Amino acid sequence: MRTCFCILLYSIAVCTFAEPSQTLLEELSQRLVGASGLQGNFQQEKNLAFLQKPFTSSGQFSLDRSSGLWWKVVSPVESVMLVRGQNVLLDGKPVQDHGIGSLMAMMMLDLMEGQLTSISKYFTVTGELSERVWHLSLEPVSSRLKSIVDHIDLQGDNYLREIVIYEHGDNRTVILFTEVRSIGVGATGPDSAAP
Amino acid sequence: MRRRSKISAVSLWIIIVAGVMLLIINRWPQGQWLKTDFYSLLPSGSDNTWLVRASALAASAYESQLLLMVEGNDGAEVSQFLEAAGDRLLREGYVYSRLEESETKKWRILSERLYPHRWNLLYVGDRESLQKNPVAHLEQFRRQLYSPLGIALIGKLQSDPAGFYRNYLEAAMPSEATASRAAANGDKAVEFAAYLVSPQQQGFGGTNDLYATYLSLRAEAEEAGLKLHATGVPLYSAFGVHSAASEISTIGTASLVLSMLLLIVVLRSTAAIFLTIFCAAIGVAGGLLITVSILQQIHIITLVFGSTIIGVADDYGFHYLSHSLAPDWTRKDALKKVWRGLSLAALSSVVAFLGLTLLPFPGIRQIGIFMAGGILCSFATVCILFPVMYRGAGTGARLPRFFVRQQFTIRTVIPTLLLLCAVVIPGLMMLQSQDDVREFYAVSNMLKDDQVAISSTLSVTPNSRYLLVRGHGIEDLLETEERLMNAADELVERGQAIGLSGVTRLIPSTATQQQNFSLMRRLVESGYLGTYLNALDMDSSFQMDLLASVPKEFRAMGLDVLKDIAMPLGTGGFLGCEGGECASWVRVSGSSSSQALAELIGNDPSVILVDPIADINGLLAHYRVGISKLLIAGGVATAMHLMVILGWRLALQILLIPTVSCLGSLALIGYIHSSYSIVNLLALLLLIGVSLDTAIFRVSTDSVDQPATSLAITLSALTTILAFGILAFSQTPVISAFGQSIVFGLIVTYCLSWVRFDLKV
C-alpha cells in the first residue's frame, strides 16, 4: 500500500515538474513577448576563490536578428562586444569566441522572438511554468557544447531576466537583466536602436 | 628408371637446393626485408630516409581515422543516433577510442609538459602587441574578461592571468584538429564524431567487415529519418577488402578447381598435378629468396606482381608432361626430347627479365631478378626432379585427337594477319597514358558521395601535402621552420588560404624563446603586470607569488621536452638528426595551390614540398616509361641472342608471337579503355614470358612431337587464363586491367601458336 502511494506521488511529481520539453517550449513561446528587437541593462557576476571580490561587470545590451547582439560593458572597464552570426568582435576587432558569445546570442534571440527552435535543437530542456515566471534548465546534447558548459539555467517572465551558466567544476556566472524593453516596429517602450 | 639413378637425381636436387639456401642464408638481411612504403621504390638518395619517416608520420595521422556525420531535423535525435553508432563500433571492436578523447588527452599532456616553460612561449600576435604597447594589450585582455567572452577565460586566471599560455596553445593547435562538433546546415542539425580504428581492423589483417557495419548503420539511420555519412582511410580499405575477398573466394576457388580438373582429365596422374604445383611453388619461393639475398629487400608490390611467375614456371612442367602422352615416350629419353626447347625458353626469358635490372628503379630491378631467379629454379626442378618423380601419364590417358591436327600455314593466315594489323593500329593510336594512382582502386559511389557531403559541410579541403625541412643542427632547423611559418602567416594576412603546422609552433627556436622571455621580464620589472593584476582585484599574496614565479634568468627549452609523448594530430614533427643534418616535417592545410607553396618556399634548398599523391603518380609515370623502353630493349636483346643461336629467320619467327600478342593486347585495351598504365605493361611482362616459351617450344619440336607441344601450349594458355585472365572481371580497376591485358594477349598468342612457318631448329 505504502509502495503504491509512493509510486503515485512520484508520478504526480514527474508529471508536474518534468513536463515534456516540447509542450513546455510551446507554452513558453506563447507567454514570451515576441519582438523584433530588445534592449536593456545587465549585471554579470562571477565568484572565484583567489579573487578578493566577485568578478562583476555591468552595462547595456541590444538585440535584433539583423544587427545581432550588442553588449556594452560600462563598469568596471568599457568594452563593446558584437555578435553577428559566427562573427564576434570586441571593440571592433575580431576575437576568439570559445563558444560563449554565439551561444548567448542564439539563446537570447530565440527567447526574444518566442521561437525556441535553436534551443530545442542543441539542448535537452526541462523546467516549469508558473503563473508569473518560468524557469528552464538546458543541458547540452552535443559533446562540443558539453565541453564549454555543464548546464544553463534561464529564468524570466515576459522577457528573459536571468542566465546562470554552470561551468565544469564549481564555477558559475550569473547574468541579470533589468529594464528590458522591446524596440522596433510595434514595440512598447523607447525606440532607441543600438549604436 | 633404376633406383640408384633416381636417388642420385633427387640427391642432386637436394644438394643444389641446400647449396643455394646456404648462400642465401649467408646473405640474408638482418632487419626488415619486406618493404611496404612507397619511397623504397624510389632511386636512392639522401632525401629518402627523411621522406620515408615523414611520410609514415604524415600518413599515420589519418590512416586510422573514421569520421561519421549524422544529419536530421531534431538535434537530440541526431546526437542520440551518433552516440549509439559510436557505441556499436566500440562494442564490436572496430574502433577503440573517440578521436576527440584521444586528442584531448594528448593536448593535456603536452600542455603539462610545456607549462613550466610558459615564460618562453608567446603567441606571435601577443608578442607583437606587447612590443608595441604592453599596457594597451593587458587592458584589452581585461576588457575581454569582463565581457561574456571572459566566462571561458576567468576559470584559468589563476594559472594563466594574462591569457598568454592559452593563446599560445590555441595558436599551436591545427585548425582542423578537432572533428567533433555540431554545425548548422540550414534548418538541419548536423553532428560529427571521429574515431580511431583498431590496427587489427585495418587492411587485409581485419577479421570483421567494417564496410558491412557501415551499410547497416546507414540503413538504420534512414529508418530513423536521419542521414549517416562516413569517410576515412580504414573505410576505403574495408571496401577494398570487402570486394576483393568476395572475388578471391569465388573467382579464386573456381579457377583453382577448374585448373586441377583440367590436369586430371588430360594427364590422369596425381604425380603430374603435384609436380606442376611444386614446380610453380619453387619458382615463386626461389624468386623471393634470390631477390632478397641479392638486393637485401623486396617490396610487397614486387611480391604481388612477381607471383605471376606461376604462369611462366608451369609452362616448363606442361611441356615435359604433355610429351609423356606421345606414343613413343620413354622415361629415359623424356628430358632429351624437350631439353632444347626448355633450355632455350628458359635462357631467353632469363635474358629478357635480367634486362630489367638495367633501370635505376628498385621496384623494376626486383621484378627482373625475381622473375629470372624464379624461372631458373623452375627450370632446374623440371630438369632434375621430373625425370625421376614422374613415371608417365595415367592409364587411359592419351593425346586428344584435336591436337593431332595440322597447323595452319603462314600463307593461309596472311589475310587474317593483315586484318589483325588493320585492327591493331587504330587501337594503339587511341592509347593514352594514365598514371593517377587514385584510378587504381575501387571506391563505391556511396563512399564518394559521403566524402563530398562531409567535405562541403566541414568546409575542409583534403590535403596530403607536407613540407620537409632540413637544417645543420637543431637550432638551424628551428630557425628555418620559423622563417617558413612567418612567411606563411604573412600570406594568410594577404588572403591566401594556407596553414602550416610544425614543431616550432610548440617549441620555438632559442632566439625566439629569448625574445619572449625578455618581454615577460620587462612586463614584471616595469610594473605593468603588477598593475594589471591589481586592476583585476587579485589577492595581494597571489600577486606576489605570481610575480616571483617568473624566472630571473633565461633558460631555453629544448626538443627533449617532447620526448616520449604522443604528438597530437596535425602538429607536424621532429624527425631526428643523422650525419650532422636534422629534419622535421610541416603539415600543410588549406586550399593553397602548389604555386603559392612554391612561392612560400622560394629558392630555399633546405625546404621541399612533398605531395605524396603527385610523387606516386610521377613515379608511376617514370616506371611506365622505363618499362616501355625496357620492353623494346629487352626484345632487341632477346632477338640478338636468338639470332646468334638460331639464325635470323628463326629468331624473327619466334619473336613474332610475343610482339603481335603484346601489340594486340594493348590495342584491345585502347579500344575498351582508351588509356593504359604501368599495370598493363607489367602484365605484358608475363605475356612475353608465356608467348616466348610458346614460340620456342613450337620451333624446337620435331613434326612428330608437335601434337604434344600443341597440348602443352593449350594447357599453359588455359591454366594461365583461368588463373589470371579471370581477374578481368574484378571490380578493382588495377586488377581488372592486369587480367584484361593477359587474357587478350594470351588469346592472340594461342591463335598464332597454330601457325606453321615451315622453319625448324
XYZ file of C-alpha atoms in Angstrom, chain B residues 85-715:
631
model
C 26.531 4.361 -33.717
C 29.767 5.093 -31.889
C 28.858 2.699 -29.086
C 28.190 -0.035 -31.609
C 31.537 0.486 -33.332
C 33.274 0.376 -29.939
C 31.357 -2.678 -28.774
C 32.084 -4.633 -31.952
C 35.762 -3.793 -31.743
C 36.100 -1.756 -34.933
C 37.245 1.340 -33.083
C 38.989 1.689 -29.765
C 38.643 5.367 -28.957
C 36.929 8.583 -29.912
C 39.427 10.811 -31.621
C 38.375 13.772 -29.511
C 39.125 11.955 -26.243
C 42.454 10.769 -27.564
C 43.433 14.228 -28.814
C 42.223 15.973 -25.656
C 44.413 13.669 -23.612
C 47.430 14.339 -25.864
C 46.961 18.105 -25.654
C 46.574 17.926 -21.893
C 49.838 16.003 -21.555
C 51.576 18.372 -23.949
C 50.223 21.358 -22.072
C 51.549 19.987 -18.778
C 54.968 19.400 -20.361
C 55.214 22.907 -21.761
C 53.662 24.765 -18.799
C 56.881 25.043 -16.722
C 58.435 26.860 -19.700
C 55.461 29.165 -20.298
C 57.546 32.316 -19.770
C 59.430 31.459 -23.000
C 56.269 30.940 -25.008
C 54.251 33.718 -26.613
C 51.794 33.653 -29.478
C 53.173 35.885 -32.250
C 50.143 38.190 -32.065
C 50.645 38.706 -28.321
C 54.375 39.283 -28.837
C 53.821 41.992 -31.419
C 51.119 43.627 -29.346
C 53.278 43.614 -26.194
C 56.207 45.056 -28.107
C 54.033 47.908 -29.390
C 52.048 48.763 -26.283
C 52.045 46.351 -23.326
C 49.641 48.468 -21.289
C 47.058 48.553 -24.072
C 47.461 44.808 -24.626
C 46.833 43.922 -20.990
C 43.943 46.362 -20.827
C 42.384 44.787 -23.922
C 42.541 41.369 -22.249
C 40.981 42.778 -19.105
C 38.093 44.167 -21.145
C 37.629 40.722 -22.666
C 37.450 39.174 -19.208
C 34.543 41.419 -18.241
C 32.547 40.608 -21.391
C 30.649 37.324 -21.862
C 33.743 36.087 -23.736
C 35.593 36.097 -20.442
C 33.357 33.413 -18.967
C 35.550 30.757 -20.602
C 38.792 32.528 -19.589
C 38.190 33.523 -15.977
C 38.453 29.986 -14.606
C 42.095 29.785 -15.817
C 43.160 33.162 -14.437
C 44.960 31.629 -11.517
C 47.386 29.678 -13.703
C 47.379 31.990 -16.715
C 46.422 35.505 -15.530
C 47.041 37.293 -18.828
C 45.928 34.504 -21.166
C 49.361 34.240 -22.798
C 49.724 30.500 -22.377
C 46.185 29.784 -23.555
C 46.675 31.935 -26.675
C 49.962 30.171 -27.392
C 48.421 26.681 -27.235
C 45.380 27.698 -29.260
C 47.618 29.100 -31.987
C 49.637 25.862 -31.984
C 46.510 23.757 -32.414
C 45.843 22.962 -36.085
C 42.514 24.403 -37.251
C 41.162 21.032 -38.393
C 42.436 19.067 -35.419
C 39.116 18.560 -33.690
C 36.465 16.711 -35.596
C 33.688 16.620 -33.055
C 31.376 19.496 -33.499
C 27.859 20.479 -34.162
C 27.201 22.521 -37.224
C 24.171 24.247 -38.583
C 23.351 23.116 -42.091
C 20.360 25.226 -42.973
C 17.499 24.037 -40.791
C 19.107 20.681 -40.156
C 21.067 19.651 -37.123
C 24.422 18.103 -38.030
C 26.894 16.373 -35.767
C 30.256 14.784 -36.340
C 32.326 12.317 -34.432
C 35.702 10.872 -35.292
C 37.035 7.548 -34.099
C 40.328 5.703 -34.155
C 40.126 2.336 -35.871
C 41.861 -0.585 -34.214
C 45.020 -1.660 -36.099
C 43.633 -5.183 -36.301
C 40.695 -3.923 -38.335
C 42.801 -2.228 -40.963
C 43.626 -3.690 -44.352
C 43.710 -7.392 -45.067
C 44.506 -8.127 -41.410
C 40.969 -7.121 -40.404
C 38.867 -10.004 -39.267
C 35.489 -8.284 -39.340
C 33.693 -6.378 -42.034
C 33.711 -2.694 -41.215
C 32.126 -1.887 -44.558
C 29.139 -4.148 -43.888
C 28.638 -2.443 -40.499
C 28.731 0.945 -42.231
C 25.981 -0.194 -44.625
C 23.947 -1.470 -41.699
C 24.283 1.867 -39.841
C 23.262 3.784 -42.944
C 20.125 1.688 -43.261
C 19.288 2.222 -39.582
C 19.729 5.981 -39.947
C 17.425 6.017 -42.933
C 14.735 4.137 -40.994
C 15.015 6.737 -38.239
C 14.595 9.590 -40.727
C 18.249 10.607 -40.451
C 21.218 10.554 -42.801
C 24.556 8.972 -41.963
C 27.730 9.742 -43.878
C 31.142 8.247 -43.210
C 34.638 8.606 -44.560
C 38.177 7.646 -43.678
C 41.045 5.534 -44.951
C 40.024 2.437 -42.929
C 36.565 2.507 -44.507
C 38.014 2.758 -48.012
C 40.355 -0.140 -47.203
C 37.435 -2.104 -45.771
C 35.526 -1.626 -49.027
C 38.559 -2.839 -50.973
C 38.904 -5.892 -48.727
C 35.143 -6.488 -48.882
C 35.095 -6.554 -52.693
C 38.437 -8.371 -53.069
C 37.510 -11.039 -50.522
C 34.330 -11.952 -52.391
C 36.274 -12.040 -55.645
C 39.069 -14.159 -54.213
C 36.706 -16.653 -52.639
C 34.538 -17.157 -55.709
C 36.913 -16.480 -58.580
C 39.999 -17.916 -56.933
C 38.280 -21.119 -55.898
C 36.664 -21.585 -59.311
C 39.918 -21.081 -61.217
C 41.866 -23.429 -58.950
C 39.251 -26.169 -59.192
C 38.975 -25.825 -62.976
C 42.760 -25.927 -63.397
C 43.040 -29.081 -61.300
C 40.157 -30.713 -63.201
C 41.832 -29.910 -66.493
C 45.053 -31.586 -65.429
C 43.266 -34.603 -64.014
C 41.198 -35.110 -67.176
C 44.127 -34.721 -69.569
C 47.039 -36.311 -67.708
C 45.171 -38.615 -65.295
C 48.127 -38.518 -62.933
C 48.209 -37.168 -59.401
C 52.007 -37.073 -59.628
C 51.690 -34.709 -62.597
C 49.458 -32.370 -60.631
C 51.718 -32.440 -57.610
C 54.833 -31.814 -59.718
C 53.174 -28.924 -61.590
C 52.171 -27.235 -58.347
C 55.570 -27.972 -56.843
C 57.372 -26.503 -59.851
C 55.333 -23.286 -59.667
C 55.848 -23.031 -55.883
C 59.603 -23.487 -56.301
C 59.568 -20.742 -58.894
C 57.876 -18.273 -56.525
C 59.919 -19.265 -53.462
C 63.161 -19.272 -55.437
C 62.424 -15.873 -56.939
C 61.702 -14.412 -53.491
C 64.763 -15.854 -51.774
C 67.170 -14.936 -54.579
C 65.833 -11.384 -54.815
C 66.109 -10.726 -51.071
C 69.561 -12.253 -50.779
C 70.910 -10.196 -53.706
C 69.134 -6.884 -53.112
C 68.632 -7.219 -49.326
C 64.979 -6.230 -49.618
C 61.810 -6.759 -51.623
C 58.758 -4.578 -51.946
C 55.295 -6.008 -51.443
C 54.289 -4.819 -54.909
C 57.183 -6.839 -56.370
C 55.946 -9.852 -54.434
C 52.436 -9.462 -55.813
C 53.425 -8.999 -59.438
C 56.351 -11.393 -59.199
C 53.992 -14.159 -58.135
C 52.608 -14.116 -61.668
C 55.733 -16.110 -62.475
C 53.460 -19.075 -61.814
C 52.107 -18.504 -65.309
C 55.592 -18.910 -66.807
C 57.010 -21.503 -64.421
C 54.328 -24.092 -65.089
C 54.998 -23.868 -68.852
C 58.143 -25.979 -68.408
C 56.252 -28.593 -66.453
C 53.428 -28.721 -69.009
C 55.894 -29.076 -71.883
C 57.585 -32.018 -70.185
C 54.367 -33.678 -69.039
C 52.492 -33.245 -72.329
C 55.177 -35.102 -74.229
C 54.544 -38.116 -71.991
C 51.287 -38.627 -73.916
C 53.215 -39.175 -77.173
C 53.126 -42.834 -78.219
C 56.943 -43.206 -78.306
C 57.615 -41.573 -74.934
C 60.041 -43.247 -72.587
C 61.070 -42.056 -69.188
C 64.750 -42.457 -70.046
C 64.669 -40.136 -73.064
C 61.942 -37.811 -71.803
C 64.222 -34.926 -70.913
C 66.313 -35.286 -74.053
C 63.175 -34.816 -76.158
C 62.311 -31.457 -74.634
C 65.736 -30.292 -73.494
C 66.417 -27.937 -76.353
C 63.059 -26.201 -76.131
C 63.131 -25.942 -72.346
C 66.700 -24.633 -72.164
C 66.221 -22.133 -74.968
C 62.944 -20.884 -73.491
C 64.435 -20.566 -70.001
C 67.559 -18.832 -71.276
C 65.609 -16.365 -73.423
C 63.238 -15.496 -70.595
C 66.105 -15.024 -68.141
C 67.937 -12.743 -70.586
C 64.768 -10.713 -71.169
C 63.982 -10.299 -67.463
C 67.547 -9.585 -66.422
C 67.371 -6.630 -68.793
C 65.001 -5.016 -66.282
C 67.876 -4.698 -63.810
C 69.437 -2.046 -66.023
C 66.845 0.514 -64.913
C 67.636 2.611 -61.811
C 64.273 1.841 -60.209
C 64.471 -0.581 -57.291
C 60.989 -1.978 -57.931
C 61.690 -2.900 -61.559
C 65.089 -4.384 -60.675
C 63.415 -6.522 -58.049
C 60.819 -7.779 -60.555
C 63.571 -8.606 -63.058
C 65.635 -10.621 -60.559
C 62.513 -12.257 -59.088
C 61.322 -13.458 -62.490
C 64.769 -14.543 -63.732
C 65.602 -16.338 -60.496
C 62.206 -17.983 -60.293
C 62.385 -19.235 -63.870
C 65.822 -20.772 -63.283
C 64.554 -22.552 -60.166
C 61.515 -23.938 -62.003
C 63.649 -24.973 -64.945
C 66.100 -26.800 -62.666
C 63.205 -28.522 -60.885
C 61.765 -29.793 -64.174
C 65.128 -30.991 -65.460
C 66.262 -32.735 -62.267
C 63.130 -33.878 -60.453
C 60.579 -34.538 -63.166
C 62.529 -37.369 -64.846
C 62.803 -39.246 -61.538
C 59.461 -38.405 -59.966
C 57.174 -38.766 -62.965
C 56.567 -42.256 -64.296
C 54.240 -41.297 -67.082
C 50.606 -40.483 -67.761
C 47.889 -42.453 -66.047
C 46.097 -45.424 -67.547
C 43.809 -44.398 -70.349
C 45.400 -41.015 -70.847
C 46.081 -40.214 -74.434
C 46.740 -37.255 -76.618
C 43.368 -35.751 -77.622
C 42.754 -36.047 -81.341
C 42.206 -32.309 -81.653
C 45.915 -31.707 -81.144
C 46.916 -34.125 -83.882
C 45.513 -31.733 -86.479
C 47.864 -29.914 -88.802
C 48.777 -26.371 -88.113
C 47.814 -23.536 -90.375
C 50.436 -22.472 -92.868
C 51.558 -18.901 -92.985
C 50.103 -18.441 -96.437
C 46.592 -19.352 -95.341
C 46.601 -16.916 -92.459
C 48.190 -13.911 -94.211
C 44.784 -12.284 -94.859
C 43.899 -12.752 -91.173
C 47.202 -11.278 -90.111
C 46.704 -8.287 -92.379
C 43.233 -7.785 -90.941
C 44.742 -8.034 -87.480
C 47.221 -5.275 -88.341
C 44.400 -3.103 -89.646
C 42.520 -3.547 -86.370
C 45.520 -3.201 -84.064
C 46.898 0.082 -85.409
C 43.843 2.264 -84.653
C 43.561 0.695 -81.201
C 47.185 1.560 -80.455
C 46.649 5.109 -81.648
C 43.764 5.505 -79.180
C 46.011 4.732 -76.215
C 46.788 7.500 -73.745
C 48.862 7.070 -70.634
C 47.110 7.151 -67.248
C 49.307 7.434 -64.168
C 46.892 8.540 -61.439
C 47.151 6.064 -58.584
C 43.660 7.039 -57.393
C 42.214 5.397 -60.512
C 43.752 2.065 -59.495
C 41.464 1.199 -56.631
C 37.702 0.804 -56.403
C 35.562 3.175 -54.390
C 31.845 2.732 -54.020
C 29.599 5.590 -55.166
C 28.145 5.726 -51.681
C 31.560 6.460 -50.169
C 32.300 9.055 -52.843
C 29.026 10.865 -52.092
C 29.713 10.725 -48.369
C 33.143 12.260 -48.865
C 31.662 15.154 -50.842
C 28.907 15.713 -48.266
C 31.346 15.748 -45.341
C 33.928 17.950 -47.085
C 31.343 20.559 -48.080
C 29.698 20.647 -44.625
C 33.028 20.894 -42.821
C 34.452 23.223 -45.483
C 37.608 21.175 -45.417
C 39.849 20.546 -48.385
C 41.622 17.199 -48.108
C 45.360 17.851 -48.231
C 48.069 15.204 -48.018
C 50.929 17.588 -48.810
C 53.636 18.490 -46.336
C 56.982 20.285 -46.229
C 60.233 18.526 -45.411
C 62.615 20.924 -43.643
C 66.287 20.238 -43.004
C 68.979 22.076 -41.105
C 72.591 21.787 -39.972
C 71.712 21.147 -36.387
C 68.574 21.637 -34.315
C 68.780 25.409 -33.950
C 69.293 25.930 -37.678
C 66.329 23.645 -38.342
C 64.040 25.505 -35.928
C 65.021 28.893 -37.331
C 64.395 27.701 -40.895
C 60.972 26.406 -39.889
C 60.159 29.670 -38.103
C 61.025 31.686 -41.207
C 58.642 29.465 -43.136
C 55.860 29.918 -40.570
C 56.298 33.699 -40.544
C 56.176 33.825 -44.334
C 53.004 31.680 -44.289
C 51.382 33.984 -41.697
C 52.082 36.940 -43.980
C 50.420 35.156 -46.872
C 47.377 34.472 -44.704
C 47.132 38.174 -43.955
C 47.164 38.798 -47.698
C 44.194 36.464 -48.131
C 45.874 33.160 -49.034
C 44.205 30.072 -47.568
C 47.336 28.403 -46.261
C 48.099 26.863 -42.898
C 51.368 25.378 -41.664
C 51.795 23.298 -38.513
C 55.249 22.312 -37.414
C 57.266 21.629 -34.314
C 58.161 25.333 -33.943
C 54.518 26.118 -33.212
C 55.221 24.264 -29.953
C 58.971 24.673 -29.390
C 60.292 27.964 -30.799
C 63.941 28.488 -31.616
C 66.226 29.592 -28.777
C 66.379 33.098 -30.250
C 62.586 33.402 -30.232
C 62.329 31.963 -26.726
C 64.876 34.503 -25.533
C 62.885 37.294 -27.121
C 59.679 36.107 -25.450
C 61.320 35.737 -22.075
C 62.802 39.217 -22.275
C 59.354 40.628 -22.936
C 57.927 38.798 -19.913
C 60.718 40.071 -17.659
C 60.084 43.570 -18.906
C 56.388 43.245 -18.002
C 57.366 42.262 -14.472
C 60.184 44.757 -13.973
C 58.255 47.671 -15.453
C 55.336 47.005 -13.094
C 52.809 46.624 -15.936
C 51.925 43.071 -14.950
C 51.518 44.057 -11.289
C 49.266 46.957 -12.212
C 47.147 44.664 -14.350
C 46.807 42.071 -11.577
C 45.844 44.817 -9.175
C 43.168 46.105 -11.530
C 41.661 42.614 -11.500
C 41.360 42.865 -7.705
C 43.551 39.816 -7.261
C 44.612 38.800 -3.781
C 47.928 40.547 -2.874
C 49.686 37.353 -1.777
C 48.610 35.695 -5.019
C 50.061 38.651 -6.930
C 53.395 38.389 -5.123
C 53.636 34.637 -5.682
C 52.839 35.025 -9.362
C 55.407 37.771 -9.962
C 58.036 35.818 -8.040
C 57.394 32.712 -10.148
C 58.733 34.447 -13.264
C 62.381 33.198 -13.549
C 65.152 35.765 -13.260
C 67.461 34.028 -15.776
C 66.573 32.753 -19.229
C 66.764 29.002 -19.747
C 65.994 27.626 -23.218
C 63.560 24.786 -23.674
C 64.826 22.013 -25.946
C 63.089 19.437 -28.102
C 63.697 16.836 -25.397
C 60.580 18.276 -23.758
C 58.600 16.366 -26.390
C 60.394 13.118 -25.726
C 58.252 10.038 -25.151
C 54.909 11.736 -25.651
C 52.446 11.102 -28.441
C 52.139 14.227 -30.527
C 48.611 15.439 -31.312
C 47.392 15.058 -34.861
C 48.356 17.600 -37.463
C 51.173 19.243 -35.496
C 53.976 18.158 -37.787
C 57.022 16.861 -36.004
C 60.737 16.499 -35.462
C 62.287 13.619 -37.417
C 65.688 13.446 -35.721
C 69.292 14.142 -36.559
C 71.685 11.982 -38.580
C 75.062 12.674 -40.066
C 75.092 16.301 -38.977
C 71.692 17.019 -40.516
C 68.395 17.418 -38.660
C 64.954 17.315 -40.217
C 61.317 17.961 -39.453
C 58.049 17.787 -41.321
C 55.497 20.597 -41.502
C 51.860 19.849 -42.198
C 50.140 21.905 -44.897
C 46.442 22.667 -44.575
C 44.066 24.842 -46.541
C 43.381 25.047 -50.236
C 46.614 26.746 -51.229
C 47.893 25.928 -54.692
C 51.264 24.345 -55.322
C 52.275 27.637 -56.899
C 51.553 29.536 -53.663
C 53.554 26.982 -51.710
C 56.419 27.196 -54.204
C 56.392 30.962 -53.738
C 56.481 30.417 -49.991
C 59.484 28.100 -50.216
C 61.309 30.286 -52.706
C 64.803 29.081 -53.532
C 65.491 27.638 -50.117
C 67.202 24.272 -50.748
C 66.540 23.104 -47.205
C 62.755 23.003 -47.736
C 60.996 20.532 -50.052
C 57.282 20.407 -50.825
C 56.179 16.782 -50.725
C 52.950 15.853 -52.434
C 52.658 12.104 -51.861
C 49.974 11.546 -54.475
C 51.741 13.606 -57.124
C 55.016 11.875 -56.211
C 53.455 8.444 -56.550
C 51.882 9.416 -59.857
C 55.196 10.807 -61.058
C 56.946 7.641 -60.029
C 54.355 5.525 -61.825
C 54.906 7.609 -64.956
C 58.682 7.125 -64.704
C 58.290 3.411 -64.187
C 55.849 3.193 -67.078
C 58.246 4.949 -69.430
C 61.143 2.862 -68.131
C 59.319 -0.418 -68.622
C 58.203 0.659 -72.109
C 61.799 1.297 -73.088
C 62.949 -1.901 -71.462
C 60.326 -3.956 -73.271
C 61.717 -2.711 -76.549
C 65.338 -3.060 -75.425
C 64.616 -6.498 -73.975
C 63.032 -7.532 -77.242
C 66.098 -6.391 -79.155
C 68.443 -8.195 -76.730
C 66.405 -11.393 -76.973
C 66.329 -11.091 -80.742
C 70.080 -10.747 -80.910
C 70.578 -13.646 -78.547
C 68.251 -15.858 -80.591
C 69.863 -14.759 -83.827
C 73.246 -15.830 -82.571
C 71.920 -19.264 -81.566
C 69.287 -19.940 -84.232
C 69.845 -17.552 -87.093
C 67.809 -14.509 -88.034
C 64.880 -16.297 -89.716
C 64.017 -18.458 -86.732
C 64.673 -15.604 -84.334
C 62.141 -13.426 -86.162
C 59.645 -16.272 -86.323
C 59.936 -16.749 -82.558
C 59.654 -13.048 -81.753
C 56.604 -12.606 -83.988
C 54.291 -14.238 -81.438
C 55.194 -12.163 -78.330
C 55.356 -8.981 -80.415
C 51.956 -9.396 -82.047
C 50.436 -10.611 -78.751
C 51.655 -7.540 -76.865
C 50.505 -5.143 -79.569
C 47.161 -6.923 -79.870
C 46.626 -6.775 -76.118
C 47.436 -3.061 -75.991
C 45.214 -2.346 -78.983
C 42.219 -4.052 -77.347
C 42.898 -2.081 -74.154
C 42.925 1.032 -76.322
C 39.502 0.200 -77.788
C 37.951 -0.600 -74.391
C 39.577 1.942 -72.066
C 41.435 4.420 -74.325
C 44.172 4.518 -71.713
C 46.905 2.318 -70.373
C 49.016 2.374 -67.253
C 52.023 0.656 -65.753
C 49.758 -2.239 -64.736
C 49.106 -3.103 -68.383
C 52.844 -3.077 -69.073
C 53.571 -5.302 -66.071
C 51.004 -7.739 -67.460
C 52.915 -7.689 -70.735
C 55.987 -8.979 -68.866
C 54.069 -12.149 -68.013
C 52.607 -12.283 -71.509
C 56.068 -12.053 -73.072
C 57.298 -14.878 -70.855
C 54.423 -17.196 -71.844
C 54.357 -16.273 -75.545
C 58.155 -16.553 -75.908
C 58.038 -20.023 -74.377
C 55.175 -20.923 -76.721
C 57.105 -19.820 -79.791
C 60.345 -21.529 -78.732
C 58.625 -24.796 -77.844
C 56.939 -24.757 -81.259
C 60.070 -24.210 -83.353
C 62.243 -26.549 -81.277
C 59.907 -29.563 -81.513
C 60.045 -32.127 -84.321
C 56.987 -32.536 -86.537
C 56.081 -35.876 -84.982
C 56.011 -34.303 -81.499
C 54.084 -31.176 -82.499
C 50.747 -32.573 -81.192
C 52.283 -32.920 -77.706
C 53.601 -29.372 -77.922
C 50.131 -28.224 -79.002
C 48.728 -29.874 -75.866
C 51.391 -28.198 -73.694
C 50.652 -24.811 -75.244
C 46.921 -25.323 -74.736
C 47.334 -26.371 -71.108
